[in-house]
PDB file of C-alpha atoms in Angstrom:
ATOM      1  CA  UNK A   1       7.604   1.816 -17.120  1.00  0.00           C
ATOM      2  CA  UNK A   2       8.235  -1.702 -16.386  1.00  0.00           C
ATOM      3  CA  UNK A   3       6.685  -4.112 -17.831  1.00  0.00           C
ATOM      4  CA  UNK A   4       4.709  -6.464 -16.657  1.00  0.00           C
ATOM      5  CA  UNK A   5       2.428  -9.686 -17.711  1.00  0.00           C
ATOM      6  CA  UNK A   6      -1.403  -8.358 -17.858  1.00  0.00           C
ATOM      7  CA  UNK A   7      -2.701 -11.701 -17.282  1.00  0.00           C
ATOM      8  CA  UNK A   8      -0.821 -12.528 -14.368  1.00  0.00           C
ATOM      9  CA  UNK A   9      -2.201  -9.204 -12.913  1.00  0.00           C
ATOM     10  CA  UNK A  10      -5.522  -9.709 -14.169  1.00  0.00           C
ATOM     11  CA  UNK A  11      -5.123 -13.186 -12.176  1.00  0.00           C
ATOM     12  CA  UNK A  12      -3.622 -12.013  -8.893  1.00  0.00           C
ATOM     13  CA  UNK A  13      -5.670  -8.938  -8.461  1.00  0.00           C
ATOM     14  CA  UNK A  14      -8.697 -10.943  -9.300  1.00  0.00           C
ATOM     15  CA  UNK A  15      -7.806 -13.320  -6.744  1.00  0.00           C
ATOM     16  CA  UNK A  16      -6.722 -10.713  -4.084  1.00  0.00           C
ATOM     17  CA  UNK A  17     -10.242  -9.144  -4.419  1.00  0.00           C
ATOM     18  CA  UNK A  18     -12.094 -11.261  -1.475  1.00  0.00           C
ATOM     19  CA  UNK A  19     -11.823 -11.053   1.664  1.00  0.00           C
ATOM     20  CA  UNK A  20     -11.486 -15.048   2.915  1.00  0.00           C
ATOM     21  CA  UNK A  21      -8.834 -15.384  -0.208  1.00  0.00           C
ATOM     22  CA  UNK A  22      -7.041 -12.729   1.399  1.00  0.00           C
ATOM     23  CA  UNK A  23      -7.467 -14.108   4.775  1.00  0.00           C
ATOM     24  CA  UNK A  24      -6.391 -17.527   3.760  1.00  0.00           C
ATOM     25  CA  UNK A  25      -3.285 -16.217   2.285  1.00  0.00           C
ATOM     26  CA  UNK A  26      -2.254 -14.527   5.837  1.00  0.00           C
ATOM     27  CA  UNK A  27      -2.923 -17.599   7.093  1.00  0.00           C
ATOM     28  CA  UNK A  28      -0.990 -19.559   5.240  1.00  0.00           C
ATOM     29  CA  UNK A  29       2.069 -17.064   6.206  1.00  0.00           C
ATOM     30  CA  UNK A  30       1.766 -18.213   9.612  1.00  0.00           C
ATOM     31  CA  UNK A  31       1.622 -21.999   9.023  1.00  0.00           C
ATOM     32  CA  UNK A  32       0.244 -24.352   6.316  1.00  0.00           C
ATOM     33  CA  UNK A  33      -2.987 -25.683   6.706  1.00  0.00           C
ATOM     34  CA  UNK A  34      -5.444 -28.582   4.986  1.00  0.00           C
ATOM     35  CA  UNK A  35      -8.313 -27.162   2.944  1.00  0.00           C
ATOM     36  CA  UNK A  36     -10.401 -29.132   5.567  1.00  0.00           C
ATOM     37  CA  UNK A  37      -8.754 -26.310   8.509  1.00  0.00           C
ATOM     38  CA  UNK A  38      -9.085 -23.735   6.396  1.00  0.00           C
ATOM     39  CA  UNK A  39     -12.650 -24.690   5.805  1.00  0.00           C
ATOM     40  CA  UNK A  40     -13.257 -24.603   9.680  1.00  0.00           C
ATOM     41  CA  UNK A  41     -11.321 -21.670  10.305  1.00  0.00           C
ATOM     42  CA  UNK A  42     -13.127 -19.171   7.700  1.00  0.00           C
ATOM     43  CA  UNK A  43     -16.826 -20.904   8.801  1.00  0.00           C
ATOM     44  CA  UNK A  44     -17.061 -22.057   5.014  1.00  0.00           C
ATOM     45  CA  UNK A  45     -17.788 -25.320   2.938  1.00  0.00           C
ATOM     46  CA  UNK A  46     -15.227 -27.414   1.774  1.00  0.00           C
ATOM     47  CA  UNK A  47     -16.922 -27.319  -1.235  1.00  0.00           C
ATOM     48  CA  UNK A  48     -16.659 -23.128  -0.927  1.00  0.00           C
ATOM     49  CA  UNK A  49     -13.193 -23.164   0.343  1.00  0.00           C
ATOM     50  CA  UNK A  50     -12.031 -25.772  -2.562  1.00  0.00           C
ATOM     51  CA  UNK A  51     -13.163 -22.912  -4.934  1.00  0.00           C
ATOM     52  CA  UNK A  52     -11.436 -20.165  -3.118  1.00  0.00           C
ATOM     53  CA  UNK A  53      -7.937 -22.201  -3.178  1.00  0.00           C
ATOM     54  CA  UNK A  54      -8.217 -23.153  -6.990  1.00  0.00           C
ATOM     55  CA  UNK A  55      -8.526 -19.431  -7.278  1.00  0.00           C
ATOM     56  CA  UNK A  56      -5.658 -18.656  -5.412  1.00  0.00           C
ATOM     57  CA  UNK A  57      -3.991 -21.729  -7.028  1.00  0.00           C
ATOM     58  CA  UNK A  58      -4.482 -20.691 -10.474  1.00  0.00           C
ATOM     59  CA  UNK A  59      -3.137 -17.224  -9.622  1.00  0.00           C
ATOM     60  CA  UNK A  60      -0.074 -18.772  -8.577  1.00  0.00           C
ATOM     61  CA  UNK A  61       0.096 -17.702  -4.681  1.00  0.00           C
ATOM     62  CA  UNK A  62      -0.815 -21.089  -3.116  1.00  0.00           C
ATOM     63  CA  UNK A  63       0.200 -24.360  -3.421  1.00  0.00           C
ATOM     64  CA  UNK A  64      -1.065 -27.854  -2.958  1.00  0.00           C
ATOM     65  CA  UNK A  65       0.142 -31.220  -2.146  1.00  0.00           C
ATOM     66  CA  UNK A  66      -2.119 -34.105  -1.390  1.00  0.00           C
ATOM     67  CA  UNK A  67      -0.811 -36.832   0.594  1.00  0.00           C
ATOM     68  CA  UNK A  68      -3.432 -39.436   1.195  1.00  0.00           C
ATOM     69  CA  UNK A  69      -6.589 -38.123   1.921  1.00  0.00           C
ATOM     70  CA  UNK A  70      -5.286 -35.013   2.748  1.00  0.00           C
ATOM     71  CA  UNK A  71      -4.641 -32.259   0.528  1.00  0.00           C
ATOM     72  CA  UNK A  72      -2.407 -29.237   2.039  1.00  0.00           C
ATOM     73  CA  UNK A  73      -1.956 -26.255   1.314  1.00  0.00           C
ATOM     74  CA  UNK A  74       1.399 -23.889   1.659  1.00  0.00           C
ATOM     75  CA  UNK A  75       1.955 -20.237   0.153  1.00  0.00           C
ATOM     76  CA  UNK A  76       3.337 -20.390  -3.516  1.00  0.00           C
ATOM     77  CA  UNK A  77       6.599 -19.429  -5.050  1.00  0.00           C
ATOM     78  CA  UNK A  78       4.978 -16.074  -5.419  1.00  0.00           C
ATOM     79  CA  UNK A  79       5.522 -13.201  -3.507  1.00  0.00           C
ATOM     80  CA  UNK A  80       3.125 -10.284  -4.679  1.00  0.00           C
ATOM     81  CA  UNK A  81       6.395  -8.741  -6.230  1.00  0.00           C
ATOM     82  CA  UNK A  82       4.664  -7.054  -9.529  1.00  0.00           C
ATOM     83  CA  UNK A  83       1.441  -6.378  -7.860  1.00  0.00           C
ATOM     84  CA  UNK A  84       3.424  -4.538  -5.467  1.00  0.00           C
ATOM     85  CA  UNK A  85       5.383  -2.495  -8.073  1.00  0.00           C
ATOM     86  CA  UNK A  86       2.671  -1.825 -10.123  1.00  0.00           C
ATOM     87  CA  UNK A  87       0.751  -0.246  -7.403  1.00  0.00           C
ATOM     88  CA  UNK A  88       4.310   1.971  -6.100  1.00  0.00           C
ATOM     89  CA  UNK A  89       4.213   3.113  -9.820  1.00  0.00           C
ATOM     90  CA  UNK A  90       0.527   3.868  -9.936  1.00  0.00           C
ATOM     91  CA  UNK A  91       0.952   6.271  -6.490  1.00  0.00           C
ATOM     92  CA  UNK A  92       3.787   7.929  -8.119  1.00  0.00           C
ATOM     93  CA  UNK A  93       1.917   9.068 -10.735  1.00  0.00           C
ATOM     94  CA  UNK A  94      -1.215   9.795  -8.448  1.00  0.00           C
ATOM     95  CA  UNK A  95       1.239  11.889  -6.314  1.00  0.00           C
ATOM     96  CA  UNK A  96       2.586  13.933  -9.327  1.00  0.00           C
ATOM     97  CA  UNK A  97      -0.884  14.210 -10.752  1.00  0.00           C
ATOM     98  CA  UNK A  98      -2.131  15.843  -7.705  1.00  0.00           C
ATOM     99  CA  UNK A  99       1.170  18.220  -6.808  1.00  0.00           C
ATOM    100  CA  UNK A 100       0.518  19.281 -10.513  1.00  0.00           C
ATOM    101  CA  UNK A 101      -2.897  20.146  -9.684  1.00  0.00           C
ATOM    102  CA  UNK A 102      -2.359  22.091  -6.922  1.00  0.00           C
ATOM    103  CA  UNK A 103       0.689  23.806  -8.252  1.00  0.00           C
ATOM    104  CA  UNK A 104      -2.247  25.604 -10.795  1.00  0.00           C
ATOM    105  CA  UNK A 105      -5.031  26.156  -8.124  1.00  0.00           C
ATOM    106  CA  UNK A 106      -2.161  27.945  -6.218  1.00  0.00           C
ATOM    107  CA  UNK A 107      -0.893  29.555  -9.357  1.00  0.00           C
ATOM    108  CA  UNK A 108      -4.838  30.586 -10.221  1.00  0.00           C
ATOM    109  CA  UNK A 109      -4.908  32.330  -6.508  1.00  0.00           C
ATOM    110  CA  UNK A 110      -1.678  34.354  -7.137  1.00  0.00           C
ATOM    111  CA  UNK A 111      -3.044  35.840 -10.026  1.00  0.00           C
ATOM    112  CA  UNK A 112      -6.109  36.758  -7.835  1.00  0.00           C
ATOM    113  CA  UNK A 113      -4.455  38.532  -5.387  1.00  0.00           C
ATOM    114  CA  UNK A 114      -2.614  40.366  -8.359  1.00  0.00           C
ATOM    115  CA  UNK A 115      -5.749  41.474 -10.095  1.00  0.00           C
ATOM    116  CA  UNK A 116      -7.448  42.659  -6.698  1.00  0.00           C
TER     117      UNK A 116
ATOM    118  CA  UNK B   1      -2.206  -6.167  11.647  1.00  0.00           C
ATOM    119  CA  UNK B   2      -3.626  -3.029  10.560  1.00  0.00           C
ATOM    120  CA  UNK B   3      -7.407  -2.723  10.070  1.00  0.00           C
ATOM    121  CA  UNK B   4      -8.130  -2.960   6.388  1.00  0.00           C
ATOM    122  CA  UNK B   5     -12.226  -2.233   5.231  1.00  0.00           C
ATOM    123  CA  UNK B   6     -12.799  -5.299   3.591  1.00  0.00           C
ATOM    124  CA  UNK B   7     -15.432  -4.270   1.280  1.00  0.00           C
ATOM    125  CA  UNK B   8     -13.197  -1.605   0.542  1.00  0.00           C
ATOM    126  CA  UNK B   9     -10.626  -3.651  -0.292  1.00  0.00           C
ATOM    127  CA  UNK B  10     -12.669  -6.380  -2.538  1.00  0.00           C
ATOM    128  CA  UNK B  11     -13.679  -3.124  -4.527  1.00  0.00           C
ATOM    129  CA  UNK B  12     -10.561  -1.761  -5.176  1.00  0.00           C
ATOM    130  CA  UNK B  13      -8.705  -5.019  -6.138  1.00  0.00           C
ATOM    131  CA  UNK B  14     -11.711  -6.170  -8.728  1.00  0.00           C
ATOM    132  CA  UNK B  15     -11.125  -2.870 -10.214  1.00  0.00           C
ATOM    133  CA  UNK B  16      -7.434  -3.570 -10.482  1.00  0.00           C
ATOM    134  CA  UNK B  17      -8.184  -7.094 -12.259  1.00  0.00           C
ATOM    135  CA  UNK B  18      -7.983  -6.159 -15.597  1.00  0.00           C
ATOM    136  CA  UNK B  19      -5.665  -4.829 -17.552  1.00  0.00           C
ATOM    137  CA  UNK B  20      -8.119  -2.170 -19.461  1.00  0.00           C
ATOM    138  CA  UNK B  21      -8.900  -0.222 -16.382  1.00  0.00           C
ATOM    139  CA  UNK B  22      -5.552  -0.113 -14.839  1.00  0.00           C
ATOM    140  CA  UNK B  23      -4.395   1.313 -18.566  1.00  0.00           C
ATOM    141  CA  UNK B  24      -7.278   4.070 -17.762  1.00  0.00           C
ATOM    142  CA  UNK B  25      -5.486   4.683 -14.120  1.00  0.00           C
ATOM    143  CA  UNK B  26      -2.578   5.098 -15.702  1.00  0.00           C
ATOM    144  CA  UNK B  27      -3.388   7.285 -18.375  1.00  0.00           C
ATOM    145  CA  UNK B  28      -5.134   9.546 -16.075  1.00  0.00           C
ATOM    146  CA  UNK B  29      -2.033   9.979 -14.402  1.00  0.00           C
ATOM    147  CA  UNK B  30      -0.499  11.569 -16.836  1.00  0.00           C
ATOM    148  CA  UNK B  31      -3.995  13.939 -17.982  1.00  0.00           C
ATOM    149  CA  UNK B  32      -7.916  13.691 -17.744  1.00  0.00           C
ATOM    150  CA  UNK B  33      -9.799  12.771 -20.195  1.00  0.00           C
ATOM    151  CA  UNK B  34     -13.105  12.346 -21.523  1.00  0.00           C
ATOM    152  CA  UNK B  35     -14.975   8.425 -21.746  1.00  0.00           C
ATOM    153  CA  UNK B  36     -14.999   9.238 -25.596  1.00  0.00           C
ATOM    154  CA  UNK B  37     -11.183  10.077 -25.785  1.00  0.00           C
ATOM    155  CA  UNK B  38     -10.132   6.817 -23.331  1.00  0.00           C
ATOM    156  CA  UNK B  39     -12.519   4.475 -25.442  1.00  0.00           C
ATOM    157  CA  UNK B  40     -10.878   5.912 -28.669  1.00  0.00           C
ATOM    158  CA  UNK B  41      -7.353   5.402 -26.986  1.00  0.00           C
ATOM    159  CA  UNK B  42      -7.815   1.953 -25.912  1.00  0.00           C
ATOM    160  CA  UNK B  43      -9.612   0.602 -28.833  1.00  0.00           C
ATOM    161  CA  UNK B  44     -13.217  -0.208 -27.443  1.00  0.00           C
ATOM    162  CA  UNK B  45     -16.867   0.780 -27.760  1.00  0.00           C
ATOM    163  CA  UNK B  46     -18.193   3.695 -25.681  1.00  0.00           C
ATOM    164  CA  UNK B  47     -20.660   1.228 -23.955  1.00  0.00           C
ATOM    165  CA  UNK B  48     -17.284  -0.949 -22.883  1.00  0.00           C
ATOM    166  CA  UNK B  49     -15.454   2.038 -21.542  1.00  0.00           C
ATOM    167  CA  UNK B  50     -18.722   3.307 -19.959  1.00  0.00           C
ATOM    168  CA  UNK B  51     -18.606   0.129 -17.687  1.00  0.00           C
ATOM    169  CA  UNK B  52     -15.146   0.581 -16.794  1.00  0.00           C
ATOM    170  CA  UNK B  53     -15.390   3.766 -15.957  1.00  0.00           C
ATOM    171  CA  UNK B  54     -18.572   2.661 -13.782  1.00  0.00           C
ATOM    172  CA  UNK B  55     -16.283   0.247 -11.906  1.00  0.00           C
ATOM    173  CA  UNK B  56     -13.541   2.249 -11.132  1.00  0.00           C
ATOM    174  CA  UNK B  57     -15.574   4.794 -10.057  1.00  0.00           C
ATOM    175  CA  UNK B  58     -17.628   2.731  -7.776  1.00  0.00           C
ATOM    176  CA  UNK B  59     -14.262   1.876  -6.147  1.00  0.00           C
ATOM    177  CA  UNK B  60     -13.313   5.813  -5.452  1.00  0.00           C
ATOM    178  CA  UNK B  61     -10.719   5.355  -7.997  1.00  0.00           C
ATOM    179  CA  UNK B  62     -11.306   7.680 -10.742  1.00  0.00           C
ATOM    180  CA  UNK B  63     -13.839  10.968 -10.431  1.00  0.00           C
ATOM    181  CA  UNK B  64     -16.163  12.012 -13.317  1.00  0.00           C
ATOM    182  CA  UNK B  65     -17.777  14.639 -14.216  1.00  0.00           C
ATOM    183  CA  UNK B  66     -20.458  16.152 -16.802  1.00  0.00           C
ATOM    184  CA  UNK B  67     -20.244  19.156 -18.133  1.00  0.00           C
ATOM    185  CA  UNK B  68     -22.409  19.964 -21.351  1.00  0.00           C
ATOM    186  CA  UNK B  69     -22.632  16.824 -23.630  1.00  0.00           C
ATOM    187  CA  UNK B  70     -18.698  15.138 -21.977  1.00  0.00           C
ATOM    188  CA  UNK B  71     -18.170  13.375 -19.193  1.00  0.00           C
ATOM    189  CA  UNK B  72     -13.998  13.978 -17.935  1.00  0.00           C
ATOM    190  CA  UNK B  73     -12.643  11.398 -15.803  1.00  0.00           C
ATOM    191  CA  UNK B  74      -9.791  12.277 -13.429  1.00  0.00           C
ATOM    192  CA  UNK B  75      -8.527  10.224 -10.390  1.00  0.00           C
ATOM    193  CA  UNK B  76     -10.180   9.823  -7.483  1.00  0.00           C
ATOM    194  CA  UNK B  77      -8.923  10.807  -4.043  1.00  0.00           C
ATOM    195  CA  UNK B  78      -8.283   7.640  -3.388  1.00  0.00           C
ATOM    196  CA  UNK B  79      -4.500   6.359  -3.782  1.00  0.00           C
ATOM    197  CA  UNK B  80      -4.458   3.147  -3.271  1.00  0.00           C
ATOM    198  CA  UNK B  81      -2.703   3.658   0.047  1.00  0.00           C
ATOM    199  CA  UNK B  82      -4.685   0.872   1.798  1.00  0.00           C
ATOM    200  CA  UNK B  83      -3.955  -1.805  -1.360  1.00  0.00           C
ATOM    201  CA  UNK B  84      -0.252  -0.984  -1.085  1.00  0.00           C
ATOM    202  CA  UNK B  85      -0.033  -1.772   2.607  1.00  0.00           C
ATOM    203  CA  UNK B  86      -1.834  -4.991   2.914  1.00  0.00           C
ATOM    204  CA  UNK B  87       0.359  -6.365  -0.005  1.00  0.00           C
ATOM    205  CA  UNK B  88       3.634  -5.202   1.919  1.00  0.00           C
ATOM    206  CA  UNK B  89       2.136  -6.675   4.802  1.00  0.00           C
ATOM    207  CA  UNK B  90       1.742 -10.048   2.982  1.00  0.00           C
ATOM    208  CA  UNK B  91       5.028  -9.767   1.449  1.00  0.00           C
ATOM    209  CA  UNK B  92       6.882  -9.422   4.817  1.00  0.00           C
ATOM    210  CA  UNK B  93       4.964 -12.309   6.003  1.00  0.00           C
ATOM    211  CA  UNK B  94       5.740 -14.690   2.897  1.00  0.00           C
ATOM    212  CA  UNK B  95       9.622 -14.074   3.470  1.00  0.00           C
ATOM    213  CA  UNK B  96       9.417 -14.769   7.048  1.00  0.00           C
ATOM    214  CA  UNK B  97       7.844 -17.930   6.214  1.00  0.00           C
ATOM    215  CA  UNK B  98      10.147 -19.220   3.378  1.00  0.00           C
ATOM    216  CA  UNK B  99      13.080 -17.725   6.093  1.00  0.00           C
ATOM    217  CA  UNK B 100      11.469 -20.275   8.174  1.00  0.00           C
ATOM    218  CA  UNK B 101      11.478 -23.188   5.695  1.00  0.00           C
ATOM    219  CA  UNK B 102      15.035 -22.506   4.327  1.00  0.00           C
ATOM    220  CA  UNK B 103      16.281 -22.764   8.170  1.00  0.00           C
ATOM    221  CA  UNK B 104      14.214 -26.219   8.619  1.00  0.00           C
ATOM    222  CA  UNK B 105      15.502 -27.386   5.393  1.00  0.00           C
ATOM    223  CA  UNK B 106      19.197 -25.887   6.747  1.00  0.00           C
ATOM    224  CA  UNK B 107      18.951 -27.945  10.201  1.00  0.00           C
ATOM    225  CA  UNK B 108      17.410 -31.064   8.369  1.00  0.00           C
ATOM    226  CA  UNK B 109      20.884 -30.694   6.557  1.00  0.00           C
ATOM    227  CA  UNK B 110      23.230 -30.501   9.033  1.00  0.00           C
ATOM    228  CA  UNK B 111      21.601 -33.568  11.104  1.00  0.00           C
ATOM    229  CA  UNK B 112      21.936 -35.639   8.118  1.00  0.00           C
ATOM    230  CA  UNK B 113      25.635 -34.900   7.740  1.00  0.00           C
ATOM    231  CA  UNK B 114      26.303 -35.160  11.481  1.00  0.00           C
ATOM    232  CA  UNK B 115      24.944 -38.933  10.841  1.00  0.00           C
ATOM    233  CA  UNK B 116      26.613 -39.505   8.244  1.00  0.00           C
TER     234      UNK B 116
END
């Protein structure tokens, strides 16, 4: 299986498990936006939405650039790419588990109908 | 976009945050197991394993079930189906938007050689 860093995950999926995170994110794949829009947008602090980009910040999937007074925020270099491969490789095996399952309650009825 | 349950979603990804549990998702993969064997397998106190278990189950992820003195874990019915879409949904939207950048970047390029 490939491998993959456990922190990053740790970081990504941790970051990927609210709901305004994850909204700010689609956002931000529409158009960049101050923390001060984003604030407005979500009907949040800035004190709550500063916490929710450092988050996402940390994790690697936005970035920030303050010019001025105003600090704004863009999508970051990355893409979601492991998070999505570990998840393709976790269905596999959730598909094989559950084909293998029902391969023996099938297997358990055909001996059934033998011993009827 | 499609509809995603939020709630849902914040569950699932927590549950995905560290590195521990999604060992335990993958192991169960491959065969079920009891809390006693996984805790053995991945090097941690019965107590620590209990809690994982607890939070993996609260997200539909794994199943468990008591019979006698051992409680088997197996997955859960649920396989990640709705995880795996919103992240493909985010990825398509992060490569339209550095698609868009690289062609501002492009036509920022060709003006300044047209000047030149």
């Amino acid at each position: 299986m490939v491998q993959y860093s456990q922190t990053h995950l740790d970081a990504s999926f941790a970051a990927l498990s609210d709901a305004t995170r994850r909204g700010v994110l689609q956002q931000l794949g529409r158009a960049d936006a101050s923390i001060t829009e984003l604030a407005d947008k979500f009907h949040m602090t800035l004190t709550g939405m500063k916490k929710h980009i450092g988050v996402l910040e940390d994790a690697g999937l936005v970035a920030t650039q303050k010019i001025g007074r105003v600090r704004t925020c863009k999508l970051g270099r990355r893409a979601l790419a492991q998070e999505a491969a570990w998840i393709e490789g976790y269905r596999k095996l959730w598909d094989a588990r559950f084909d293998a399952l029902d391969q023996i309650v099938e297997e358990l009825n055909r001996k059934d109908r033998v011993h009827e």
